[in-house]
Short mmCIF file of C-alpha atoms and ligand atoms in Angstrom, two decimals:
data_model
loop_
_atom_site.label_atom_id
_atom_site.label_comp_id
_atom_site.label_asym_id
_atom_site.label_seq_id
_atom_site.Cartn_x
_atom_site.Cartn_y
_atom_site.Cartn_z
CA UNK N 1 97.12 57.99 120.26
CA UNK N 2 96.24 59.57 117.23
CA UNK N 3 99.63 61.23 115.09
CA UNK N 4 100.12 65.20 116.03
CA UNK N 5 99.76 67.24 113.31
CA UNK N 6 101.90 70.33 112.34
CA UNK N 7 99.75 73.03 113.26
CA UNK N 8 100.68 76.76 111.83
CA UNK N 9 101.99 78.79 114.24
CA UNK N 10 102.93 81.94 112.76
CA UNK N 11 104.86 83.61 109.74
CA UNK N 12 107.36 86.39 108.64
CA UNK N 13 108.85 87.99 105.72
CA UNK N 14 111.99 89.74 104.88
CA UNK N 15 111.83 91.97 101.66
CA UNK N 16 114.72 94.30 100.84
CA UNK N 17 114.25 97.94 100.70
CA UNK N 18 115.64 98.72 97.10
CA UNK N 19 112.45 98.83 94.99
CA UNK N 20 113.09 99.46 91.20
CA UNK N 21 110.23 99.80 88.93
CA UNK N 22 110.03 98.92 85.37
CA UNK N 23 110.60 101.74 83.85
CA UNK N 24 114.04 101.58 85.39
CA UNK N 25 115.26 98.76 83.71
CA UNK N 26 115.03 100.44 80.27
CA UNK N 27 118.65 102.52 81.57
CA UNK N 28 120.10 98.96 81.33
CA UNK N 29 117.97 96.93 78.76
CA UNK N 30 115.88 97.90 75.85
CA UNK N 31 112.15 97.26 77.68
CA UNK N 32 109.46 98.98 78.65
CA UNK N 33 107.38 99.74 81.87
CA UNK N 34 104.18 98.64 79.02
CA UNK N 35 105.72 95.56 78.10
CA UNK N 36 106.70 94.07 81.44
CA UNK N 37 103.66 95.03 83.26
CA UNK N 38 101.04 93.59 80.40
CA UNK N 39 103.07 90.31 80.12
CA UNK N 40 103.37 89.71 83.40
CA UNK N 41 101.62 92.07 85.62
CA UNK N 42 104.93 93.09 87.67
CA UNK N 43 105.27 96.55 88.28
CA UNK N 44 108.43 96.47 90.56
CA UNK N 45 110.52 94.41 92.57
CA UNK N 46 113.18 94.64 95.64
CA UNK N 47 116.75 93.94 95.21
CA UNK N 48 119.60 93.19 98.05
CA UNK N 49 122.80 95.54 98.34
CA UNK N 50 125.46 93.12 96.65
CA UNK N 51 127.07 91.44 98.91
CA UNK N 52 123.74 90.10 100.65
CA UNK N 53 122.77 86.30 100.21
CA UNK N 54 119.87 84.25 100.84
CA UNK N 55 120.87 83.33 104.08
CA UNK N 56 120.41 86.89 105.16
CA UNK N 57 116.79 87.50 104.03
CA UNK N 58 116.12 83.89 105.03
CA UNK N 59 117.18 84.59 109.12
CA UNK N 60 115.12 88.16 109.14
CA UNK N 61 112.33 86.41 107.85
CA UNK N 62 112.93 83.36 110.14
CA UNK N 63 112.84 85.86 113.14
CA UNK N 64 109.74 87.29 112.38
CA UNK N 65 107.95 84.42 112.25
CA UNK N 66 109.43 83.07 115.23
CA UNK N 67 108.35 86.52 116.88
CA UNK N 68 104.90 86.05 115.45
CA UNK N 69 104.54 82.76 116.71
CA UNK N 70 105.56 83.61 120.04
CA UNK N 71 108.38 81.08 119.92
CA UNK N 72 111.88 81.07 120.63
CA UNK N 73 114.30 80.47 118.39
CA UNK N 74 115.67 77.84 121.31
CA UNK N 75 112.74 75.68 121.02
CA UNK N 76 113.15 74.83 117.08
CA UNK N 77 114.08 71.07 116.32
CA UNK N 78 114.41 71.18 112.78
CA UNK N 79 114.97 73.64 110.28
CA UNK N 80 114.05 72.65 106.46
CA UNK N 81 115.12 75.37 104.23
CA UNK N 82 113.89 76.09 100.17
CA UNK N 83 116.21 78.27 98.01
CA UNK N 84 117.71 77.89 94.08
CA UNK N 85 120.04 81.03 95.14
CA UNK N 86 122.49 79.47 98.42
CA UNK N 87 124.91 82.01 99.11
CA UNK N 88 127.92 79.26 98.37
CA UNK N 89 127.45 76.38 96.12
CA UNK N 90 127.80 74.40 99.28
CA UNK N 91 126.80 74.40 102.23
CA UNK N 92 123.53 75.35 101.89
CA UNK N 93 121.31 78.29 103.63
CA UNK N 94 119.76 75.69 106.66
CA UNK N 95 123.24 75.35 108.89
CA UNK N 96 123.41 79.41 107.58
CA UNK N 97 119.78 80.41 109.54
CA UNK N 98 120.75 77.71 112.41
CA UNK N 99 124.19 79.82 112.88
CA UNK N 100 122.35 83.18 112.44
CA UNK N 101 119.66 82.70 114.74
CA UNK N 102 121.82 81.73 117.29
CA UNK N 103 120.93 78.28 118.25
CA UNK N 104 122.42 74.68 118.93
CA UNK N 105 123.12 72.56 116.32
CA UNK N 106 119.95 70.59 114.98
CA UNK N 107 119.14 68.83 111.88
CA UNK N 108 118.79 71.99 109.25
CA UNK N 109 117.96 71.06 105.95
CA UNK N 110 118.39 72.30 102.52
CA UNK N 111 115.88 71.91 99.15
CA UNK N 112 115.90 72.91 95.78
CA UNK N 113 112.71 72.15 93.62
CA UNK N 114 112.95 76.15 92.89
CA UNK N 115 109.84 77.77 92.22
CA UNK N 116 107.97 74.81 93.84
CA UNK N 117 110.52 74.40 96.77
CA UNK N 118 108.18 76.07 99.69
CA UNK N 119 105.43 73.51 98.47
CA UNK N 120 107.61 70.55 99.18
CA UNK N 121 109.06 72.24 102.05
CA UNK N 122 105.73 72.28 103.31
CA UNK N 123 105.13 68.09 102.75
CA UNK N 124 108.35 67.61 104.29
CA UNK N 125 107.77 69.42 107.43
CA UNK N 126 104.37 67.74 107.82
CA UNK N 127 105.89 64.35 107.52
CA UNK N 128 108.77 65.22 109.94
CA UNK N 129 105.70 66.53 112.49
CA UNK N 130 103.43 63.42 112.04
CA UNK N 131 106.01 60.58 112.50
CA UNK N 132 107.07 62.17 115.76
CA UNK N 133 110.93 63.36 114.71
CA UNK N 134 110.13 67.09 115.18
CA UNK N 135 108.06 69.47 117.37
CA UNK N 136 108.74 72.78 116.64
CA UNK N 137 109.34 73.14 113.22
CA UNK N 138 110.86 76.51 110.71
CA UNK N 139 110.27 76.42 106.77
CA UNK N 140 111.82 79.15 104.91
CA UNK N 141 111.90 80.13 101.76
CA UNK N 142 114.41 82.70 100.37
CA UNK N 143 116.42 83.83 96.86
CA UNK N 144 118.42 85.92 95.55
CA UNK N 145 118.03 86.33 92.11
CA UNK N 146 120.00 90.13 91.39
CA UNK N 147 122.91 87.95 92.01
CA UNK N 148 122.21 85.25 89.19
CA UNK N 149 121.53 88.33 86.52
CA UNK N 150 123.60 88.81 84.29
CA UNK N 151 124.54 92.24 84.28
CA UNK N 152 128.20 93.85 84.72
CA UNK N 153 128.87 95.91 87.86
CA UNK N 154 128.79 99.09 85.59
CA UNK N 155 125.22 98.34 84.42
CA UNK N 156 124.08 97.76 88.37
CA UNK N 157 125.83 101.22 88.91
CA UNK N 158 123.18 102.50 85.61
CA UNK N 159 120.47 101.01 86.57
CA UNK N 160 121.00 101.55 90.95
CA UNK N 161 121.10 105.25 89.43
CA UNK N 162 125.02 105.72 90.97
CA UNK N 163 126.15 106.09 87.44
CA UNK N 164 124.29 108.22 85.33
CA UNK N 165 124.98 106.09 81.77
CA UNK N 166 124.09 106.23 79.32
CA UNK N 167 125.43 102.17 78.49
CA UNK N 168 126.90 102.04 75.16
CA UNK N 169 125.12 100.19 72.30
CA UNK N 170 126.87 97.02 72.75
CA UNK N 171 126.37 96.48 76.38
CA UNK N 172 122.39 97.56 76.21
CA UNK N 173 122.36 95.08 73.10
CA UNK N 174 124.04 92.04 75.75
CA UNK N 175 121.52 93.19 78.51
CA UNK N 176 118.74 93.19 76.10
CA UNK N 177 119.30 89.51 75.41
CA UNK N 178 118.15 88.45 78.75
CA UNK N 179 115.20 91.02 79.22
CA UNK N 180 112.74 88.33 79.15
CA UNK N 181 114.36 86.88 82.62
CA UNK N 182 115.96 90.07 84.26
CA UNK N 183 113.09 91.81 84.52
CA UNK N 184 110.49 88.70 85.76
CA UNK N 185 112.83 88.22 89.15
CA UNK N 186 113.24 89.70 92.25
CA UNK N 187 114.63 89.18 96.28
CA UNK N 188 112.81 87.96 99.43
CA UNK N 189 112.05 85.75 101.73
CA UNK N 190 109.39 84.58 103.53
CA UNK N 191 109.29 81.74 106.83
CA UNK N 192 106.79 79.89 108.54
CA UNK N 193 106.74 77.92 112.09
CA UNK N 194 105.33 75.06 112.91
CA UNK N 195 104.45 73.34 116.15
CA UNK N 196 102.86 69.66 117.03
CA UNK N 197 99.89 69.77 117.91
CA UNK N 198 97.22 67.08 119.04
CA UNK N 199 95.05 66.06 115.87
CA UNK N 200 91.92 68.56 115.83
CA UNK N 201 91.38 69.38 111.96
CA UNK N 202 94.54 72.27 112.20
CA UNK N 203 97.49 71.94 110.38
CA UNK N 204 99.11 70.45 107.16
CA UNK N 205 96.21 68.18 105.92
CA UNK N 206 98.71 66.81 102.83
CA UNK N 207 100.32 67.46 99.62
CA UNK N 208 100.07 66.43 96.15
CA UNK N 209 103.62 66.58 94.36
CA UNK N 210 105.06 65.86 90.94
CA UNK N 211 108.81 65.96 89.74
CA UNK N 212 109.16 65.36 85.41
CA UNK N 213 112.61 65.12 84.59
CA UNK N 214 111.40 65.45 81.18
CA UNK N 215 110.66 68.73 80.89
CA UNK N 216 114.33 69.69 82.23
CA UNK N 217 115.54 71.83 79.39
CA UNK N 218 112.66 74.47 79.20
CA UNK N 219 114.07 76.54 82.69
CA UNK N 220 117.85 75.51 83.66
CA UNK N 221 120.85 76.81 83.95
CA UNK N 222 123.35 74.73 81.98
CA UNK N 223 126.58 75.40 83.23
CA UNK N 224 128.39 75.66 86.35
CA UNK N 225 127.71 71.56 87.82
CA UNK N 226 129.05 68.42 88.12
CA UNK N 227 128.36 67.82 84.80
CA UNK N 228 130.81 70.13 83.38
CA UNK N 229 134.73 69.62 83.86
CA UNK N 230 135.76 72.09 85.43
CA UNK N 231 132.45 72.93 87.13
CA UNK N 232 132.75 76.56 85.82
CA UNK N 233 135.05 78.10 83.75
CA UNK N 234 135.82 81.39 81.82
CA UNK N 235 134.22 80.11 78.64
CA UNK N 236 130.87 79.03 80.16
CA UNK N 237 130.43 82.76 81.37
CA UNK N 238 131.40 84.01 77.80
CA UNK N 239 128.90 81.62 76.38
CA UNK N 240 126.24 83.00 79.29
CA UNK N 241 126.12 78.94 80.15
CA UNK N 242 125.56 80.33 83.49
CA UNK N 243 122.53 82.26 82.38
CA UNK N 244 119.42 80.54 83.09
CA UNK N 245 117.98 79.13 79.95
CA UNK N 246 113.95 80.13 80.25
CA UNK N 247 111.25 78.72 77.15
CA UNK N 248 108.83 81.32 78.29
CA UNK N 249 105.87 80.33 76.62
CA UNK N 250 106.34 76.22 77.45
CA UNK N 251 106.75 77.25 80.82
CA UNK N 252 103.35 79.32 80.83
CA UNK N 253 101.38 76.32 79.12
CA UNK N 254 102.51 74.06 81.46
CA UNK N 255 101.96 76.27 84.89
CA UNK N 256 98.44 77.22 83.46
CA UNK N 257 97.05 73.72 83.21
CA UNK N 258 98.87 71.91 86.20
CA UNK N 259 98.21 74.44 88.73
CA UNK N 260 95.05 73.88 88.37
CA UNK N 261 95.07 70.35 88.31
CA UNK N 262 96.79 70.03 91.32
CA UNK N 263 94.73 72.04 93.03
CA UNK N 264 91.77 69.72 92.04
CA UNK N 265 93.83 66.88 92.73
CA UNK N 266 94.60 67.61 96.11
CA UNK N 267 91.08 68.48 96.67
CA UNK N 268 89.23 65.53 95.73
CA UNK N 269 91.70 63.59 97.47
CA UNK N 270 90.86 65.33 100.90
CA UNK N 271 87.24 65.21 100.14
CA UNK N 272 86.99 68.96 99.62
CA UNK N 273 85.36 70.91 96.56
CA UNK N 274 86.64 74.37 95.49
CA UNK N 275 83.99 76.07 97.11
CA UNK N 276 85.25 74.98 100.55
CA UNK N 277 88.73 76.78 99.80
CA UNK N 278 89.23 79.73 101.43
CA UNK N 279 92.24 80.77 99.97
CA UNK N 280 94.35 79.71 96.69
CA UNK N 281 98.06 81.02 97.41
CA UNK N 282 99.57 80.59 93.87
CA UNK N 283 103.22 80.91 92.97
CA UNK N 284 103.91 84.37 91.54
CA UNK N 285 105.44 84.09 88.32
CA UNK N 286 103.18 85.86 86.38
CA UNK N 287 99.72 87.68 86.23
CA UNK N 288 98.63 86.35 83.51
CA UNK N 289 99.26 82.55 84.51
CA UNK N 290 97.43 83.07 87.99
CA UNK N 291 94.61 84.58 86.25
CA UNK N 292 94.56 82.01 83.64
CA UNK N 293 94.63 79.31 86.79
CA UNK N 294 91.73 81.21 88.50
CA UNK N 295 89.43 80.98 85.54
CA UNK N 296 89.87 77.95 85.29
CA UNK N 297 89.08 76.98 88.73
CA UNK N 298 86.28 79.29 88.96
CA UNK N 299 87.86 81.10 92.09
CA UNK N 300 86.29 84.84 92.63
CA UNK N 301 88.59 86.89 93.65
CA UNK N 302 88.51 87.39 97.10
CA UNK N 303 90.15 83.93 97.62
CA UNK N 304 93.31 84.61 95.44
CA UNK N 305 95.60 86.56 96.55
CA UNK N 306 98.59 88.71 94.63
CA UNK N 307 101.89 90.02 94.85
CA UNK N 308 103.66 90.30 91.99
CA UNK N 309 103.08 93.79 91.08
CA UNK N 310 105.42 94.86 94.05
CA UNK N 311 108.43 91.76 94.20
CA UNK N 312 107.91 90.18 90.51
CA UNK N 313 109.23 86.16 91.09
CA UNK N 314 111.23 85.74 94.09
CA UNK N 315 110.93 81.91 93.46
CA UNK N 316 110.37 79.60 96.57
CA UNK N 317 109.96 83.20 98.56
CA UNK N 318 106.76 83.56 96.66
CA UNK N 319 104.58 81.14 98.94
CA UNK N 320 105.27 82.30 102.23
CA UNK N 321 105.30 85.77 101.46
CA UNK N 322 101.67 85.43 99.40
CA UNK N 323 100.57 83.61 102.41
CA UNK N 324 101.97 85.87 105.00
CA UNK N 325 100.14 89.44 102.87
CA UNK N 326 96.60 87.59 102.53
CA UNK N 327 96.92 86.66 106.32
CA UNK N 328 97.71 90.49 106.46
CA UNK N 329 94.82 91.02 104.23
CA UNK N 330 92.08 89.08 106.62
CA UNK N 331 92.42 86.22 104.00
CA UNK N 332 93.58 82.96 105.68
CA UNK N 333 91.78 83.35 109.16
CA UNK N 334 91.94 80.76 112.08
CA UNK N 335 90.18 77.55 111.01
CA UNK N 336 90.23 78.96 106.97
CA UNK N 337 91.11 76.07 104.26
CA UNK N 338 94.17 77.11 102.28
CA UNK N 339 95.74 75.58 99.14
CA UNK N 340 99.28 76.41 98.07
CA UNK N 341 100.48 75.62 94.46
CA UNK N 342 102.85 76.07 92.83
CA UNK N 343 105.20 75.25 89.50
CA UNK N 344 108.99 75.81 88.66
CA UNK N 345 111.82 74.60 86.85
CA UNK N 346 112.65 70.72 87.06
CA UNK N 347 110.24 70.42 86.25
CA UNK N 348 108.00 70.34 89.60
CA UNK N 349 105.14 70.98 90.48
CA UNK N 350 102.15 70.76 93.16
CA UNK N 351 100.04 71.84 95.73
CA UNK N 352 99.63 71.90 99.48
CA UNK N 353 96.58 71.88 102.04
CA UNK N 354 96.80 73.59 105.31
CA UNK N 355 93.82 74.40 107.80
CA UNK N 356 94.99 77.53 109.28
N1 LIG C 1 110.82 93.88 77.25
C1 LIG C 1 110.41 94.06 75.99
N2 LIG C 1 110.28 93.05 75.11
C2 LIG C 1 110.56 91.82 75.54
C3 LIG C 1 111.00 91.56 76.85
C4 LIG C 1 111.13 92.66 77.73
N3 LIG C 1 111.52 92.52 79.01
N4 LIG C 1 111.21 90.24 76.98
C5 LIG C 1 110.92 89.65 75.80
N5 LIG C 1 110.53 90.62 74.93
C6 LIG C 1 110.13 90.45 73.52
C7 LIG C 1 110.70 89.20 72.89
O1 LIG C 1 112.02 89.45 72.46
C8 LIG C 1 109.74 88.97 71.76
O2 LIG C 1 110.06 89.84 70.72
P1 LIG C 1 109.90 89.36 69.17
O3 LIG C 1 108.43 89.10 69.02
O4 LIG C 1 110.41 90.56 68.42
O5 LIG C 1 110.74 88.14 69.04
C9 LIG C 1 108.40 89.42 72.34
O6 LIG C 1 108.72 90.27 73.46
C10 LIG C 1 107.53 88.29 72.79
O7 LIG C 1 108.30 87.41 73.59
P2 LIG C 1 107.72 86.11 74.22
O8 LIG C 1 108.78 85.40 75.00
O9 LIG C 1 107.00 85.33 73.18
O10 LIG C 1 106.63 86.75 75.24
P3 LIG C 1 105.56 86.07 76.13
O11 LIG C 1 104.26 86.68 75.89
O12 LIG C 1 105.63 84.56 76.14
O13 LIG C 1 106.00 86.54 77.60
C11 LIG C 1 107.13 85.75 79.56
C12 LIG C 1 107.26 86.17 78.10
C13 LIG C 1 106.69 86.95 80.39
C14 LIG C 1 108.51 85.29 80.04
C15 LIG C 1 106.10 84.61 79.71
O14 LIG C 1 106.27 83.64 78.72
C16 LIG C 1 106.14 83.94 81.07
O15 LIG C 1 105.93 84.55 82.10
N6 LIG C 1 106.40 82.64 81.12
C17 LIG C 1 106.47 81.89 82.37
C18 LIG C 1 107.69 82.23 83.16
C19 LIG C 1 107.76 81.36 84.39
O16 LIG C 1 106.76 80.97 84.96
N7 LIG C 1 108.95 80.98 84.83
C20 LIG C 1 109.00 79.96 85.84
C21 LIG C 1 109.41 80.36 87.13
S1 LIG C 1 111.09 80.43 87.36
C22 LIG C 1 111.69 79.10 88.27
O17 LIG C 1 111.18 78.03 88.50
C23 LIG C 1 113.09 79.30 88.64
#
């Protein structure tokens, strides 16, 4: 008998109300709604109430997809979870969504290849369908990056409007030195289900997957870890060692060439050409790199889809809740050939096949 095959059975997203637009963040940092939305292309982007972490997002998005699969949350057998945001340093968010959705203990597990975390999730879940150790399988994908910014309660109160500022020069000057991340990141989370199903051309056809330690430095955080004694302490925060560290313009080289070549790679190997794609779901970083990544592919533009403008980069949220809009959109029909790729800090990078 020929291997199932993990066959897409339905999706959900959970996106926080709070919208705040560009021009917003210039109460708290010295940008503009210009700047931010020619750079990148984002014109807004939801944040949680404080208090709220990925975990949350990640089981409201986990029910809807159950819902729309027209599966109960009972029937799971595994639960492989993708976040860079965990609402503790440990555990992580899977044993979170098994204990919110109200289920029996199963194997529930946690990844972290950040911006390319959903992609992997997505090899991962196929190989757990095809060698037989799962049936019924939930991928989510969920972050919360408000709480990683570094901004002081009193700027949140500025900027959520409950304070009406102004910030004195000194704080907007601290602010100001992490516009270039604060305003590219925002909350969500998105979740797919998966069932086994007999072989029939449906389903996660494969993945093609890189991890360079080598390009490390240009997007980490380099504080708070096991490589510091103690893991975090009063003078990393003072020397913002708990800020991510983001080479903006390395990071945009690199996403703009090896999207695309992923998205070749995995191609050829499956013994498809781009013109058989019916959909390219690209991480949403920026605009300008998926545009950049289209050209170069020669995709028109009915089989790209974007985001951005309304959630900015809500890191390995970005896939599923891409996936789950064009769906909306009449993009990724029953039997349609969708690509997923994908690049983030690690570095890693990649992309995914699924036959809808
Ligand atoms: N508002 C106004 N000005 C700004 C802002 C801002 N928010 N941010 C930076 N600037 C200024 C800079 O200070 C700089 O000013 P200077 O010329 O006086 O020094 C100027 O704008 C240009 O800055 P650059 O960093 O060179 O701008 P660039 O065109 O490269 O755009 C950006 C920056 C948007 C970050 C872009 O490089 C990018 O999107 N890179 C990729 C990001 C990415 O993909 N991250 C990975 C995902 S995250 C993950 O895996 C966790």
């Amino acid at each position: 008998m020929n291997a199932p095959r993990a066959v897409f059975a339905g999706s959900g997203i959970a996106v926080p109300p709070l919208a705040i637009d560009n021009a917003t963040f210039a109460r708290v940092l010295d940008t503009s709604d210009e700047w931010i939305r020619e750079r990148s292309g984002i014109v807004s982007r939801r944040f949680v109430e404080p208090g709220v972490g990925s975990s949350v997002l990640g089981i409201e998005a986990a029910r809807a997809a159950l819902a729309d699969a027209g599966m109960e949350a009972g029937e799971l057998d595994y639960i492989v979870c993708a976040t860079m945001t965990p609402d503790h340093y440990f555990p992580g968010v899977g044993t979170l969504v098994q204990e919110g959705l109200g289920i029996p203990p199963l194997p529930a597990l946690d990844i972290r290849q950040q911006c390319a975390g959903f992609a992997y999730g997505l090899q991962v879940v196929d190989a757990l369908i095809r060698s037989g150790l799962a049936r019924n399988v939930l991928l989510v994908g969920t972050d919360v990056h408000s709480a990683l910014m570094p901004l002081s309660p009193r700027s949140w109160d500025v900027l959520l409007g409950h304070d009406p500022g102004p910030l004195d020069a000194e704080e907007l000057a601290a602010n100001s030195r992490f516009r270039h991340l604060v305003v590219l990141f925002g909350d969500g989370a998105g979740a797919m289900v998966f069932r086994a199903e007999e072989d029939s051309g449906r389903g996660i056809l494969g993945a093609v997957l890189y991890g360079e330690g080598a390009h490390k430095e240009i997007l980490h955080v380099p504080g708070v870890g096991s490589a510091r004694r103690p893991f975090v302490s009063i003078e990393q925060i003072a020397n913002a060692d708990v800020v991510p560290v983001m080479h903006g313009r390395h990071v945009f080289r690199l996403a703009v060439t090896r999207m695309p070549e992923a998205t070749r790679e995995l191609l050829a190997r499956h013994g498809y050409g781009l013109d058989e794609l019916d959909l390219l779901v690209m991480h949403q970083a920026n605009l300008r790199i998926n545009e950049a990544a289209q050209k170069a592919l020669g995709l028109p533009d009915s089989k790209v889809h974007h985001n951005i403008y309304e959630y900015g980069n809500t890191t390995s949220a970005t896939l599923p809740l891409c996936f789950h809009e064009a769906r909306a959109a009449g993009k990724a029909p029953p039997g349609s050939l969708v690509a997923f790729t994908a690049l983030g800090a690690g570095l890693h990078w990649g992309a995914a096949l699924m036959r809808v």
